[in-house]
C-alpha atoms as one frame of an Amber mdcrd trajectory, in Angstrom:
protein
  18.615  -4.810  39.688  15.052  -3.973  40.151  13.688  -4.746  43.529   9.937
  -6.922  43.857   8.977  -6.515  47.308   5.777  -8.485  48.681   3.377  -6.038
  49.924   0.002  -8.443  49.617  -0.640 -12.279  51.210  -2.735 -14.386  48.704
  -4.612 -12.408  45.621  -5.275 -14.951  43.448  -8.033 -13.685  41.366 -10.645
 -14.352  39.470  -9.306 -13.770  36.171  -5.169 -14.250  36.518  -3.857 -11.442
  34.707  -5.385  -9.487  37.635  -3.432 -11.256  40.286  -2.197 -14.254  40.551
  -0.487 -14.272  43.918  -0.456 -17.743  46.406   0.811 -17.942  49.649   0.850
 -21.102  50.921   2.271 -21.915  54.750   3.768 -18.286  55.004   2.625 -15.557
  57.102   3.387 -11.877  55.963   4.715  -9.372  58.867   5.088  -6.053  57.997
   8.502  -4.000  58.220   9.407  -0.479  57.920  11.811   0.381  55.179  13.258
   2.608  58.289  14.590  -1.064  59.309  17.083  -1.871  55.946  19.734   0.947
  55.234  18.601   0.847  51.385  20.400   2.408  48.801  18.753   5.109  47.356
  15.856   4.899  50.286  12.576   3.559  48.734   9.974   5.375  48.894   6.985
   2.749  48.565   5.314   1.196  50.822   7.273  -1.115  53.657   8.410  -4.769
  53.062   6.461  -7.741  54.239   8.695 -10.337  55.471   7.165 -13.908  54.403
   7.793 -16.513  57.914   6.565 -19.695  57.656   3.759 -20.753  59.658   3.817
 -23.538  62.555   4.061 -27.132  62.227   2.924 -29.732  64.087   4.174 -31.928
  66.869   1.907 -34.890  68.585   0.618 -34.929  71.989  -1.858 -36.853  71.918
  -3.954 -39.645  70.141  -7.376 -39.903  71.724  -9.887 -42.798  69.184 -12.983
 -42.638  68.565 -12.813 -40.609  64.854 -12.595 -37.068  63.899 -12.359 -34.183
  66.414 -15.353 -32.659  67.090 -14.749 -30.204  69.918 -11.517 -29.003  72.073
 -12.478 -26.433  75.000 -10.029 -24.899  77.935 -11.860 -24.902  80.900 -11.557
 -21.885  83.427  -9.464 -24.285  85.576  -7.137 -24.984  83.139  -8.428 -28.313
  81.706  -8.615 -28.994  78.342 -11.005 -31.443  77.538 -12.146 -32.815  73.897
 -15.009 -34.778  72.089 -13.323 -37.339  69.204 -16.469 -39.105  67.227 -18.409
 -40.023  70.066 -15.964 -39.961  73.038 -15.209 -37.311  75.412 -12.243 -37.363
  77.321 -10.125 -35.301  79.837  -6.868 -34.592  78.592  -4.712 -33.522  81.231
  -1.079 -31.631  81.188   0.574 -34.852  80.323  -1.642 -35.505  77.335  -2.865
 -38.751  78.655  -6.328 -38.756  77.572  -8.716 -39.740  80.023 -12.144 -41.313
  78.501 -15.283 -39.212  80.548 -18.342 -40.781  78.635 -20.216 -41.100  75.596
 -22.704 -38.963  73.486 -24.917 -39.029  70.436 -22.757 -40.194  67.164 -21.698
 -37.943  65.104 -19.746 -35.351  63.235 -21.185 -31.531  64.156 -19.314 -29.604
  65.611 -19.968 -29.821  69.605 -19.919 -26.425  71.876 -18.693 -25.933  75.643
 -18.731 -24.084  78.664 -18.212 -24.151  82.092 -18.732 -21.770  85.082 -15.911
 -23.063  87.337 -17.722 -26.091  89.132 -19.720 -27.960  86.149 -18.822 -27.661
  82.014 -21.795 -28.187  79.977 -21.768 -29.882  76.393 -24.256 -29.311  73.614
 -23.978 -31.314  70.245 -26.645 -29.791  68.445 -29.070 -32.480  68.754 -32.198
 -32.785  72.024 -29.328 -33.688  74.345 -26.968 -32.630  76.743 -24.497 -32.881
  79.089 -22.438 -31.790  82.078 -18.679 -32.934  83.113 -17.939 -32.175  87.113
 -15.050 -29.946  87.369 -14.041 -31.703  90.219 -14.748 -35.232  90.402 -15.220
 -35.366  86.472 -18.283 -37.085  86.855 -20.170 -37.053  83.492 -24.055 -37.140
  82.910 -26.492 -36.241  80.476 -28.400 -33.409  81.532 -31.841 -34.063  83.123
 -34.842 -31.032  83.119 -38.036 -32.045  84.492 -39.133 -28.625  83.139 -38.721
 -29.295  79.864 -36.982 -26.015  78.998 -34.081 -27.796  77.679 -34.748 -28.495
  74.201 -30.878 -29.151  73.265 -28.568 -26.307  71.087 -25.817 -25.937  68.971
 -24.309 -23.356  70.962 -23.583 -23.029  74.995 -22.080 -19.885  75.982 -21.100
 -18.761  79.535 -21.939 -14.716  80.796 -22.183 -13.405  84.001 -23.648 -16.716
  86.258 -25.958 -17.546  83.167 -25.548 -20.710  80.748 -26.377 -19.293  77.182
 -28.753 -21.815  74.734 -29.774 -21.198  71.370 -32.579 -23.149  70.333 -32.154
 -24.699  67.248 -33.837 -24.029  63.864 -35.658 -20.909  65.530 -35.088 -17.477
  66.609 -35.905 -18.611  70.097 -32.812 -18.616  72.959 -32.543 -19.472  76.353
 -30.583 -19.503  79.313 -29.709 -21.089  83.103 -31.453 -18.928  86.657 -28.032
 -17.599  88.087 -25.134 -19.795  88.935 -27.249 -23.068  88.817 -27.539 -25.203
  86.078 -31.597 -24.955  86.548 -33.938 -23.851  83.870 -36.922 -21.814  84.198
 -39.466 -22.005  81.542 -39.814 -18.153  81.323 -36.087 -17.545  80.533 -36.307
 -17.083  76.870 -36.191 -14.370  74.179 -36.238 -14.048  70.619 -34.279 -13.244
  68.526 -35.989  -9.223  68.368 -34.938  -7.356  65.180 -35.567  -9.490  62.294
 -37.923 -12.723  61.622 -34.546 -14.851  60.487 -33.335 -17.833  62.679 -30.703
 -18.102  65.143 -27.468 -19.496  63.371 -25.495 -18.867  66.427 -24.357 -17.364
  69.261 -21.330 -15.939  70.434 -20.016 -13.688  74.043 -17.492 -10.651  73.145
 -16.669  -8.187  75.893 -19.345  -9.200  78.521 -21.904  -8.881  75.447 -23.805
 -11.556  73.433 -23.738 -11.913  70.044 -26.736 -13.716  68.214 -25.820 -14.216
  64.541 -29.199 -15.067  62.642 -28.936 -16.292  59.409 -29.578 -12.889  57.575
 -28.840  -9.789  60.464 -27.835 -10.250  63.760 -27.424  -7.857  66.890 -26.229
  -7.179  70.851 -27.779  -7.954  74.027 -26.561  -7.654  77.251 -27.089  -8.292
  80.754 -29.279  -5.570  82.629 -30.324  -7.175  85.436 -33.654  -8.074  84.504
 -35.612  -5.316  82.827 -37.261  -7.830  80.138 -40.377  -9.401  81.132 -41.542
 -12.453  79.639 -44.330 -14.310  81.731 -44.121 -12.576  84.431 -40.524 -13.694
  85.184 -37.626 -11.331  84.780 -35.228 -12.515  82.154 -31.756 -11.094  82.435
 -30.950 -10.024  79.271 -31.792  -7.225  77.043 -31.453  -5.721  73.587 -28.363
  -3.125  73.225 -30.303  -0.307  71.632 -29.051   0.183  68.077 -27.286  -2.655
  67.823 -28.015  -4.382  65.019 -26.228  -5.369  61.898 -27.310  -6.406  58.802
 -25.125  -9.216  58.177 -26.285 -12.404  58.969 -23.829 -15.986  59.472 -23.612
 -18.354  56.699 -21.910 -20.831  58.161 -22.349 -21.085  62.098 -19.207 -22.996
  62.971 -17.380 -20.117  61.386 -18.081 -17.788  64.606 -14.881 -17.611  66.804
 -13.691 -14.673  69.218 -10.689 -12.738  70.165 -11.302 -10.209  72.842 -14.038
  -7.659  71.714 -14.152  -8.936  67.832 -16.381 -11.273  66.634 -15.370 -13.331
  63.444 -17.967 -14.827  61.239 -18.710 -15.823  57.574 -21.578 -14.165  56.350
 -24.847 -13.811  54.328 -27.568 -11.135  53.967 -30.668 -10.324  52.250 -27.805
  -9.721  48.707 -25.512 -12.216  49.416 -23.074 -14.587  50.964 -19.548 -15.277
  51.824 -17.473 -12.517  53.096 -15.546 -12.766  55.875 -16.601 -10.449  58.675
 -15.227  -8.556  61.906 -17.749  -7.829  64.116 -16.304  -5.028  66.675 -17.258
  -3.799  70.251 -18.748  -0.843  68.204 -21.369  -2.794  67.226 -20.530  -2.458
  63.670 -19.305  -5.356  61.172 -16.212  -4.692  59.471 -15.368  -6.642  55.629
 -11.803  -8.362  55.987 -12.541 -10.612  52.867 -10.152  -9.548  49.771 -12.458
  -9.617  46.500 -10.060 -12.225  45.969 -10.966 -14.431  49.048 -14.616 -13.839
  47.990 -14.364 -15.438  45.027 -12.276 -18.304  45.950 -15.051 -19.160  48.876
 -18.107 -18.724  46.615 -16.343 -21.726  43.755 -16.708 -24.000  46.649 -19.636
 -26.615  46.168 -20.581 -25.696  49.593 -19.715 -23.180  52.413 -22.041 -23.826
  55.551 -19.718 -26.118  56.869 -17.190 -23.920  57.443 -15.330 -23.726  60.898
 -13.469 -21.303  62.641 -11.083 -20.585  65.707  -8.365 -17.670  66.508  -4.958
 -18.769  67.792  -2.230 -16.552  68.720   1.488 -16.745  67.769   4.229 -14.389
  68.291   1.737 -11.283  67.949  -0.051 -12.008  65.219  -3.701 -13.023  66.034
  -4.775 -15.450  63.668  -8.481 -15.938  62.013  -8.681 -19.877  60.846 -11.489
 -20.359  58.706 -11.524 -24.076  56.787 -13.738 -25.526  54.894 -14.560 -29.179
  54.442 -16.350 -29.602  51.135 -13.974 -27.242  49.323 -10.709 -28.623  51.322
  -8.936 -25.620  51.597  -8.246 -23.449  55.003  -8.178 -19.707  55.047  -6.202
 -17.278  57.410  -6.494 -14.064  58.466  -3.817 -12.140  60.833  -4.912  -9.232
  62.527  -1.171  -7.494  62.230  -0.744  -7.514  59.028  -4.852  -7.762  57.653
  -2.882 -10.254  55.317  -4.823 -13.653  54.417  -2.672 -16.935  53.609  -3.570
 -20.357  52.662  -2.781 -23.149  55.611  -2.323 -26.191  54.064  -1.305 -29.937
  54.815   0.185 -32.924  52.390  -0.883 -35.967  52.123   1.454 -38.910  50.982
   1.358 -37.666  47.694   1.999 -34.793  48.580  -1.352 -33.557  47.252  -2.409
 -30.079  49.610  -5.606 -30.089  51.310  -7.511 -27.980  54.425  -4.952 -28.190
  57.437  -5.509 -30.349  59.634  -6.672 -28.446  62.482 -10.073 -28.486  62.643
  -9.551 -26.315  66.259  -7.960 -24.716  68.032  -7.451 -23.385  71.778  -4.227
 -22.185  73.996  -3.876 -24.624  77.055  -0.585 -25.900  79.231   0.950 -22.937
  77.739   0.929 -23.546  74.225  -1.430 -23.503  71.481  -3.205 -27.369  70.759
  -5.098 -28.589  68.067  -7.006 -30.764  66.898  -7.363 -33.547  64.073 -10.267
 -32.982  61.513  -9.756 -36.955  59.892  -8.117 -38.569  62.824  -8.771 -36.796
  66.131  -5.319 -36.614  66.847  -4.160 -33.821  69.420  -1.394 -31.480  68.091
   1.013 -28.393  69.529   0.587 -25.983  67.090   4.292 -25.295  67.063   6.350
 -22.373  65.494   9.533 -24.189  66.335   8.224 -27.511  64.617   9.369 -27.040
  60.537   6.773 -30.217  59.131   3.366 -31.507  60.522   4.502 -34.312  62.593
   6.997 -35.589  60.430   5.281 -34.723  56.852   6.540 -31.850  55.367   5.454
 -28.569  54.416   5.190 -27.487  51.343   5.555 -23.426  51.386   4.494 -21.596
  48.060   5.015 -17.678  47.611   3.817 -16.417  43.536   5.287 -12.743  42.466
   3.202 -10.112  41.200   3.305  -9.949  37.374   6.227  -8.607  35.838   5.716
  -6.419  32.500   6.545  -3.515  30.808   4.171  -1.906  28.262   3.361  -5.559
  27.093   6.988  -5.622  25.326   8.856  -9.220  25.279  11.243  -8.439  28.320
  14.225 -10.750  28.844  14.901 -12.280  32.098  18.461 -13.003  32.844  18.368
 -12.799  36.953  16.112 -13.799  39.400  17.082 -13.535  43.287  15.176 -14.430
  46.044  15.636 -12.177  49.299  15.853 -14.905  51.286  17.586 -15.702  55.020
  19.704 -18.976  54.059  22.006 -20.472  56.045  19.987 -22.367  58.615  20.747
 -25.702  56.680  19.029 -28.929  58.452  22.530 -30.003  60.069  21.526 -33.988
  60.488  20.786 -34.355  56.220  24.324 -31.811  55.717  26.284 -34.298  58.401
  24.631 -37.224  56.675  24.760 -36.272  52.969  26.359 -33.298  52.798  23.631
 -31.580  50.512  22.447 -28.055  51.812  18.611 -27.606  51.552  16.870 -26.790
  48.416  14.668 -24.283  47.000  12.606 -24.553  43.234  11.651 -21.873  41.274
   8.206 -22.141  38.192   7.687 -19.564  35.891   4.940 -18.308  33.886   5.447
 -17.119  30.399   1.405 -16.539  29.743   0.441 -14.266  32.501   0.298 -17.119
  35.207  -1.662 -19.741  33.458   0.494 -22.284  33.326   4.154 -22.715  34.941
   7.477 -24.162  33.508   9.459 -26.655  35.460  10.961 -26.629  38.462  14.330
 -25.283  38.999  16.098 -26.697  41.939  18.354 -24.267  43.676  20.186 -24.619
  47.611  19.268 -22.341  50.351  22.581 -22.668  51.883  24.473 -25.241  53.890
  24.290 -24.407  57.954  26.157 -21.162  58.210  26.792 -20.248  54.947  24.532
 -16.903  55.605  25.746 -15.030  52.652  24.985 -17.715  50.012  22.482 -16.073
  47.224  19.784 -18.020  45.834  19.694 -16.948  42.454  18.608 -18.297  38.901
  19.871 -17.148  35.746  18.413 -17.257  32.543  14.499 -17.504  32.616  13.784
 -16.758  29.027  11.829 -14.245  27.309   7.894 -13.630  28.505   5.539  -9.732
  27.743   3.927 -10.999  31.404   5.854 -12.973  33.735   4.597 -14.607  37.274
   7.431 -16.148  39.229   7.023 -18.792  41.711   9.284 -19.846  44.397   8.703
 -23.259  46.929  10.264 -25.308  48.913   9.462 -28.062  52.028  12.807 -27.918
  53.711  12.276 -27.992  57.480  14.003 -25.011  58.348  13.406 -21.257  59.919
  13.701 -19.013  56.484  12.214 -15.860  55.892  11.427 -14.537  52.524  11.222
 -10.539  51.639  10.879 -10.607  48.093  13.243 -10.904  45.290  15.489  -9.022
  42.964  15.192  -8.973  39.136  17.894  -7.854  36.012  15.854  -7.401  33.236
  16.037  -5.798  29.529  13.271  -4.714  27.638  13.122  -5.711  23.750  11.928
  -4.144  20.838   8.957  -5.472  20.650
């Protein structure tokens, strides 16, 4: 038998004859061949084992509409914006309504200084929450300096804001929520408007619509109208990539992620690093898919960590798709949720954060708060469909008879309740394309083995003849499993 390892993530290219690999609700973890006692020992790349993406468990159901903001404060308190309603969500996950903001659908940004949380929503208004009393109030600024913002960040005792639609940004005075009309600056390196602000490694990333630059707290070396503005641009820290979707920006450690746009085009996913360089992390296949969406400026991003993997999650509301980049494996996968008809859509969590010892996400549609749970195998009761396509199988474009396909999978996890009630083991399905991935035949069912049957072979026989075949497995059984790849018996024919 010939081994078919899975070496890449999702890679469905512009032309399916080049790549037709889907990877839905599975993420890859690179293993080394020396952990496997193969005979003989392979000499190629390492095995990539595909594990199930986390499921969702309901934690809270605050009312009001779609989730617009989710923030875990520095004093270990979780806050959410659902529709126009602002909630404090304690560790018991019993939402407590605090106040109401302007109605809308834009993402809300929050930051705190340990005493006060500041919330902005892209309008001219802003709001505060006293973290000791939970008193909610609108920002009142007699100087007229506060003009609203899309983003609020916190660095070294200062709250930092962008002035929407302009290259300008401004800050409060140190340690207060007092505004100074002279505490402002322009994004200096290029005249494009400021799209987003991020803070990473104690530095401020100003992402414009075409270019980006980095500033730092210099203690007041920049004079504006006689006042010493506390921040200064890092010399030479200029990046020729701006931001195509302001809410795509997310931060992990010294890394800043965003969906880019520049003077040459758009739709490349970038990762900015501590050396002030921007690295392209998207593939041509991912970039092609993104460019097919009617709108990409509405993309929303966040970061979460699961079992040592750091994932950048990028959802496209108009495209109705969620793409996820794994920093550990450097592979992409698609994260999808099913509707009542089994049709796949973008993942239910619009935003996510770490709170109360767990990863917490919020629903883009109903505002529900979930645990993003690696031990849950449904989306709050809805089956999760997991799909993995394999590379093209061909030999000199001769006809090949495929006599057996064996999925290299962990089996025997079973479903105790189902096994006991019906005696049925969980199922997996295989589809075969004999026209280079353009269409697939009917699904062929096989078992993943009843509980405890760890030696079950997941195999299909007599799979027909093709010059270029693409195999695809899928399942939605609510259980732990793993997929290493496959083994195949094939017989090349004369022509």
